[in-house]
XYZ file of C-alpha atoms in Angstrom:
427
model
C 3.765 131.204 -8.384
C 6.395 131.176 -10.171
C 9.772 129.727 -8.768
C 13.811 130.531 -8.911
C 15.706 130.616 -12.261
C 15.561 132.163 -15.597
C 16.913 129.850 -18.226
C 20.792 130.703 -19.315
C 21.054 132.545 -22.685
C 23.552 129.615 -23.866
C 24.028 126.263 -24.213
C 26.786 125.176 -22.047
C 29.890 124.263 -23.699
C 30.435 120.445 -24.987
C 26.924 120.007 -25.088
C 25.864 121.262 -28.366
C 25.709 117.795 -30.135
C 22.959 117.269 -27.978
C 21.202 120.454 -28.717
C 21.577 119.510 -32.263
C 20.315 116.358 -31.898
C 17.406 117.799 -30.111
C 16.577 120.451 -32.662
C 16.615 117.542 -35.454
C 14.195 115.137 -32.936
C 11.371 118.116 -32.740
C 11.843 118.637 -36.703
C 11.241 115.162 -37.113
C 8.205 114.730 -35.127
C 6.411 117.560 -35.621
C 3.732 115.918 -37.892
C 2.867 113.515 -35.493
C -0.382 114.422 -33.624
C -1.551 110.894 -32.048
C -4.512 111.885 -30.891
C -5.782 113.931 -33.550
C -5.109 110.989 -36.104
C -7.106 108.382 -34.183
C -9.802 110.586 -33.298
C -13.338 110.738 -34.505
C -15.613 113.475 -36.308
C -18.079 115.330 -33.769
C -20.639 114.739 -36.059
C -20.513 111.321 -36.117
C -20.504 110.964 -32.372
C -23.055 113.329 -32.046
C -25.812 111.299 -34.393
C -24.621 107.904 -32.602
C -25.289 109.004 -29.296
C -28.430 110.095 -30.439
C -29.222 106.886 -31.807
C -27.762 104.935 -28.804
C -30.053 106.987 -26.627
C -33.524 105.420 -28.429
C -31.825 101.990 -27.993
C -30.713 101.507 -31.593
C -27.248 100.039 -31.639
C -24.939 99.284 -34.624
C -20.863 99.530 -34.515
C -19.789 103.210 -35.912
C -18.220 103.513 -39.265
C -15.018 105.193 -38.636
C -12.468 106.028 -41.524
C -9.053 107.444 -40.957
C -6.558 109.194 -42.873
C -3.809 106.844 -42.715
C -0.496 108.978 -42.459
C 3.272 108.160 -44.368
C 5.583 108.297 -41.952
C 8.524 106.368 -43.332
C 11.151 109.474 -43.821
C 10.329 110.259 -40.085
C 11.346 107.051 -39.155
C 14.272 106.775 -40.675
C 15.319 110.087 -39.220
C 14.542 108.950 -35.572
C 16.367 106.042 -35.943
C 19.518 108.014 -36.838
C 18.926 110.227 -34.167
C 18.837 107.196 -31.590
C 21.846 105.544 -32.972
C 23.722 109.068 -33.007
C 22.517 109.299 -29.265
C 23.351 105.982 -27.810
C 26.752 107.523 -26.098
C 26.497 106.515 -22.426
C 25.858 110.071 -21.504
C 22.123 110.646 -19.735
C 21.744 113.388 -21.991
C 22.172 110.789 -25.140
C 19.939 108.539 -23.277
C 17.072 110.704 -22.925
C 17.050 111.534 -27.032
C 17.196 107.953 -27.773
C 14.496 106.864 -25.636
C 12.423 109.767 -26.869
C 13.265 109.288 -30.441
C 12.351 105.661 -29.768
C 9.127 106.273 -28.389
C 8.189 108.781 -31.671
C 9.330 106.021 -33.985
C 6.996 103.239 -32.404
C 4.007 106.118 -32.329
C 4.548 106.570 -36.315
C 4.077 102.723 -36.685
C 1.287 102.821 -34.795
C -0.278 105.484 -36.627
C 0.725 104.110 -39.762
C -1.840 101.122 -38.919
C -4.589 103.426 -37.888
C -7.701 101.586 -38.731
C -6.079 97.875 -37.934
C -5.480 96.120 -35.411
C -1.940 96.677 -35.877
C -2.596 99.712 -33.502
C -3.002 97.451 -30.715
C 0.498 96.006 -29.987
C 2.512 99.717 -30.578
C -0.148 101.156 -28.133
C 0.467 98.611 -25.746
C 4.157 98.893 -26.159
C 3.704 102.776 -25.324
C 0.857 102.394 -22.564
C 1.243 98.595 -21.165
C -1.243 96.503 -20.576
C -4.053 96.364 -17.784
C -2.378 93.169 -16.621
C 0.932 94.763 -15.894
C 2.184 94.249 -12.588
C 2.494 97.497 -10.193
C 6.146 97.677 -9.706
C 7.146 96.409 -6.078
C 3.905 94.517 -5.773
C 2.261 91.075 -6.912
C -1.224 93.034 -7.597
C -1.422 94.570 -11.468
C -2.872 97.392 -12.788
C -6.250 95.460 -13.519
C -6.428 94.422 -9.773
C -6.223 97.878 -8.639
C -8.980 99.213 -11.030
C -11.116 96.675 -9.525
C -10.495 97.596 -6.228
C -11.527 101.240 -6.978
C -14.507 100.477 -8.599
C -15.560 98.213 -5.909
C -14.616 100.757 -3.236
C -16.676 103.753 -5.438
C -19.773 100.688 -5.008
C -19.882 99.941 -1.554
C -19.657 103.735 -0.778
C -22.595 104.094 -2.688
C -20.707 106.765 -5.342
C -22.787 107.486 -8.411
C -21.225 108.621 -11.311
C -23.942 110.652 -12.808
C -23.667 112.752 -9.113
C -21.135 115.038 -11.485
C -24.136 115.598 -13.848
C -26.652 116.570 -11.541
C -24.335 119.198 -10.265
C -22.684 120.493 -13.056
C -24.552 123.873 -13.467
C -21.286 126.204 -14.868
C -21.593 126.554 -18.654
C -19.123 126.306 -20.509
C -18.829 130.164 -21.712
C -18.538 130.872 -17.360
C -15.975 128.421 -16.615
C -14.281 130.002 -19.597
C -14.197 133.473 -18.139
C -13.672 132.131 -14.682
C -10.389 129.914 -15.465
C -9.044 132.811 -17.434
C -9.090 135.154 -14.607
C -7.547 132.049 -12.083
C -4.614 131.578 -14.768
C -3.949 135.156 -15.429
C -3.653 135.529 -11.663
C -1.311 132.269 -11.536
C 0.892 132.559 -14.489
C 0.551 136.213 -15.184
C -2.007 137.690 -18.005
C -2.464 136.202 -21.394
C 0.490 133.466 -21.229
C -2.419 131.191 -20.945
C -5.734 131.413 -23.188
C -9.261 129.401 -22.407
C -10.919 128.990 -24.948
C -14.486 126.881 -25.919
C -14.282 124.543 -28.817
C -17.616 123.116 -29.906
C -15.675 119.939 -31.643
C -13.534 118.690 -28.897
C -14.276 115.672 -28.099
C -13.099 115.425 -24.528
C -14.284 118.111 -21.747
C -11.078 119.402 -22.139
C -7.746 119.831 -23.327
C -4.316 121.541 -22.473
C -1.553 122.395 -24.733
C 1.595 125.476 -23.115
C -0.589 128.315 -23.942
C -4.085 126.924 -24.609
C -7.262 125.331 -22.668
C -9.822 124.005 -24.565
C -13.313 123.422 -23.383
C -15.574 121.216 -25.155
C -18.829 123.355 -25.960
C -22.317 122.999 -25.322
C -21.408 121.237 -21.589
C -21.963 122.188 -17.993
C -19.037 121.433 -15.651
C -19.307 121.160 -11.970
C -17.108 122.574 -8.851
C -15.112 118.999 -9.343
C -14.446 119.887 -12.967
C -13.100 123.391 -12.268
C -10.467 122.063 -9.881
C -9.780 119.430 -11.802
C -8.868 121.649 -14.916
C -6.792 123.685 -12.705
C -4.922 121.014 -11.072
C -4.570 118.527 -13.528
C -4.576 120.499 -17.149
C -3.316 123.931 -16.542
C -1.080 123.375 -13.131
C 0.584 120.375 -14.764
C 0.208 119.851 -18.220
C -0.011 123.509 -19.366
C 2.493 124.415 -16.475
C 5.343 121.488 -17.383
C 5.089 122.581 -20.984
C 5.653 126.446 -20.166
C 8.908 124.862 -17.708
C 9.791 122.769 -20.717
C 9.965 125.920 -23.232
C 12.565 127.907 -20.532
C 15.131 124.910 -21.207
C 17.895 126.252 -23.299
C 19.626 122.643 -23.802
C 16.816 120.385 -24.518
C 13.623 121.914 -26.471
C 11.700 118.873 -26.450
C 11.286 119.099 -22.695
C 7.927 121.458 -23.934
C 6.241 118.167 -25.804
C 4.855 115.497 -24.546
C 6.449 112.776 -25.966
C 4.816 109.008 -25.955
C 7.600 107.922 -23.360
C 6.303 110.436 -20.742
C 2.731 110.459 -21.191
C 2.352 107.767 -18.096
C 3.803 110.083 -15.908
C 2.494 113.386 -17.206
C -1.044 112.168 -16.589
C 0.209 110.153 -13.222
C 1.526 113.355 -12.124
C -1.583 114.882 -13.269
C -4.316 112.684 -11.397
C -1.632 113.076 -8.412
C -1.747 116.663 -8.369
C -5.726 115.962 -8.211
C -5.402 114.185 -5.402
C -2.964 116.309 -3.422
C -4.929 119.665 -3.638
C -8.346 117.582 -2.702
C -9.665 117.995 -6.635
C -10.395 114.527 -6.664
C -13.364 112.390 -5.725
C -14.275 108.390 -5.569
C -16.337 108.796 -8.909
C -13.273 110.061 -10.590
C -11.049 107.077 -9.310
C -13.793 104.850 -10.760
C -13.875 106.359 -14.085
C -10.658 105.946 -14.565
C -10.534 102.408 -13.440
C -13.638 101.557 -15.736
C -11.650 102.644 -18.601
C -8.937 100.366 -17.538
C -11.507 97.362 -17.298
C -12.662 98.451 -20.457
C -9.497 97.962 -22.122
C -9.074 94.799 -21.122
C -12.650 93.850 -22.088
C -11.896 94.820 -25.464
C -8.841 93.160 -26.043
C -10.422 89.774 -24.358
C -13.220 90.326 -27.809
C -16.094 92.344 -26.251
C -16.933 94.862 -29.253
C -17.797 98.624 -29.144
C -21.670 98.112 -28.263
C -20.635 95.679 -25.492
C -17.743 98.321 -23.844
C -20.871 100.849 -24.605
C -23.314 98.613 -22.284
C -20.640 98.023 -19.647
C -19.903 101.714 -19.155
C -24.242 102.326 -19.326
C -24.530 99.684 -16.916
C -21.964 100.765 -14.552
C -23.694 104.257 -14.067
C -22.321 106.416 -16.713
C -24.967 108.382 -18.739
C -25.580 107.357 -22.541
C -23.169 110.211 -24.340
C -20.500 109.768 -21.342
C -20.694 105.698 -22.203
C -20.306 106.110 -25.620
C -17.182 108.670 -25.430
C -15.946 106.482 -23.239
C -15.999 103.664 -25.163
C -14.898 105.801 -27.987
C -11.708 106.264 -25.847
C -11.051 102.463 -26.206
C -11.389 102.234 -29.798
C -9.479 104.817 -30.870
C -7.976 103.686 -33.943
C -8.568 100.171 -33.878
C -11.445 98.063 -35.333
C -14.772 98.276 -33.093
C -15.062 94.564 -33.463
C -13.607 93.208 -30.287
C -9.740 92.593 -29.802
C -8.205 95.238 -30.645
C -7.709 98.333 -28.181
C -5.885 102.055 -27.729
C -4.546 101.653 -24.608
C -3.703 104.930 -23.577
C -6.099 105.267 -20.606
C -3.872 102.497 -18.826
C -1.416 105.257 -17.951
C -3.744 107.307 -15.881
C -3.845 104.777 -12.993
C -0.387 103.293 -13.484
C 0.968 106.571 -13.741
C -0.692 107.641 -10.154
C 1.047 104.580 -8.588
C 4.227 105.451 -9.863
C 3.817 108.763 -8.921
C 2.603 108.291 -5.594
C 5.351 105.608 -4.946
C 7.991 108.138 -5.971
C 7.100 111.208 -3.928
C 6.785 108.860 -1.117
C 10.167 107.339 -1.443
C 11.586 111.186 -2.198
C 10.253 112.026 1.684
C 12.230 109.376 2.867
C 15.265 109.722 1.269
C 14.809 113.833 2.054
C 15.277 114.426 -1.796
C 12.870 117.270 -2.461
C 14.540 118.418 -5.515
C 13.835 115.571 -7.305
C 10.352 116.364 -6.482
C 11.001 119.897 -7.968
C 13.090 118.717 -11.212
C 9.678 116.466 -12.140
C 8.342 119.687 -13.394
C 10.717 121.336 -15.381
C 9.254 120.198 -18.481
C 8.178 116.625 -19.824
C 9.875 114.207 -18.123
C 9.694 110.522 -16.892
C 10.314 109.505 -13.344
C 13.685 107.917 -14.226
C 14.932 111.073 -16.304
C 14.413 112.851 -13.312
C 16.956 110.563 -11.619
C 19.492 110.237 -14.610
C 19.341 114.051 -15.403
C 20.133 115.032 -11.926
C 23.875 116.061 -12.579
C 22.653 118.185 -15.326
C 20.013 119.840 -12.866
C 23.184 120.431 -10.634
C 25.432 121.581 -13.247
C 22.782 124.275 -14.404
C 22.660 122.871 -17.974
C 18.905 122.207 -17.442
C 17.158 124.901 -15.559
C 14.924 124.268 -12.440
C 11.415 125.261 -12.718
C 10.159 128.819 -13.106
C 6.401 127.694 -12.152
C 5.318 124.971 -9.346
C 1.732 123.798 -8.828
C 0.101 125.475 -5.822
C 0.294 122.615 -4.030
C 3.884 121.808 -4.709
C 5.206 125.103 -3.175
C 3.827 124.220 0.401
C 6.151 122.007 1.241
C 5.511 120.956 4.802
C 1.751 120.275 3.690
C 2.919 118.097 0.862
C 5.097 116.218 3.434
C 2.374 115.719 6.229
C 0.241 113.902 3.736
C 2.450 111.694 2.531
C 4.557 111.294 6.039
C 0.936 109.774 7.055
C 0.984 107.536 3.900
C 4.545 106.448 4.766
C 4.412 105.559 7.781
C 0.775 104.049 7.488
C 1.964 101.309 5.434
C 3.880 100.204 8.363
C 1.416 99.528 10.386
C 0.379 95.821 10.311
C -3.501 95.132 10.632
C -4.393 93.695 13.522
C -5.330 89.920 13.974
C -8.825 90.360 14.160
C -9.086 92.967 11.260
C -7.200 90.187 9.633
C -9.560 87.718 10.179
C -12.991 89.791 9.232
C -11.444 90.510 6.291
C -10.933 87.270 5.208
C -14.558 86.118 6.488
C -15.893 88.758 4.010
C -17.807 90.510 6.781
């Protein structure tokens, strides 16, 4: 469950300036809450889902409270300037402050098409190339959807087997988390106003009230939400130098979500229908950017096998904070697949290079893959502390190595001529 070190009581000499900047950074961004700013009222969703279920399609009318972050942005610019000293700690602070500044600009444009460009800057575009490949995130999404359809995976299968009420799951998860982290470290609550099926913070996991969950949902909640999102937040809270490592800044979203989906993969908590759902969201973002309106995107999800409610919620994720008439999108869901691909590649590289230490550092807080590389000297010196907790699948290094080693080796095998000709012929 827990590993190694406790955080040192004091900040190492000579690094106090970074701790001070980090403190200023956290104070500046305290009021920036991206998802709550772009969220829709649960009452509106319930009413519209009922209408859509009757075939009564209209564009939802959504209004947002527009925040003013002008003073926050000034402070973030000042932090960016002061942090630019060439040290990896300064670079971490500069990039983090920059991403919060972009997020502030995005939220100040909430309700307009002006949200789209900064959201793409933060989360990427479906057509972005996959590093080390000539394929794009959009190509990967199409591949997983097509494979799922070929295998006959039904997105509504989970609904058929979803028999666990939220109250029952709450008690089950609470016991599992008490056993892993210790009694009372993470609370599990039922929230009737939650839009997503679940959400996780450092010390609280919320489940959407009135929802039934499947065993796959249970495994995903433990391995995705608890053993990645909550775990890295708790480990980040133990960092004496950079308290911001406990909070998910916009720039670490791709790695955090990619790591969480990778955790599902490594723990056997993911199925092909889940990959299809993630991929459909990317295709939907691309549709919206190319002019599809909310109803068209809803119908796309519905045609692909999602229920009325799930189709509405999926379309809503694409149009959070932007006009519903087409040409705009909130791009956050782009990161789930791109992040997974990046994290998977990083784990394979670390295994090949015998750098399992870097993989452990990845759980020491909310970090990007590049942060882990850049900040390695400060982990070695002890200025940044190793994670107290690691996910169960990371504690069994030989099992993890076995899965990754097979993946690493299989990439070297070329298809035989017969296989290649068969594929090219479309058989």
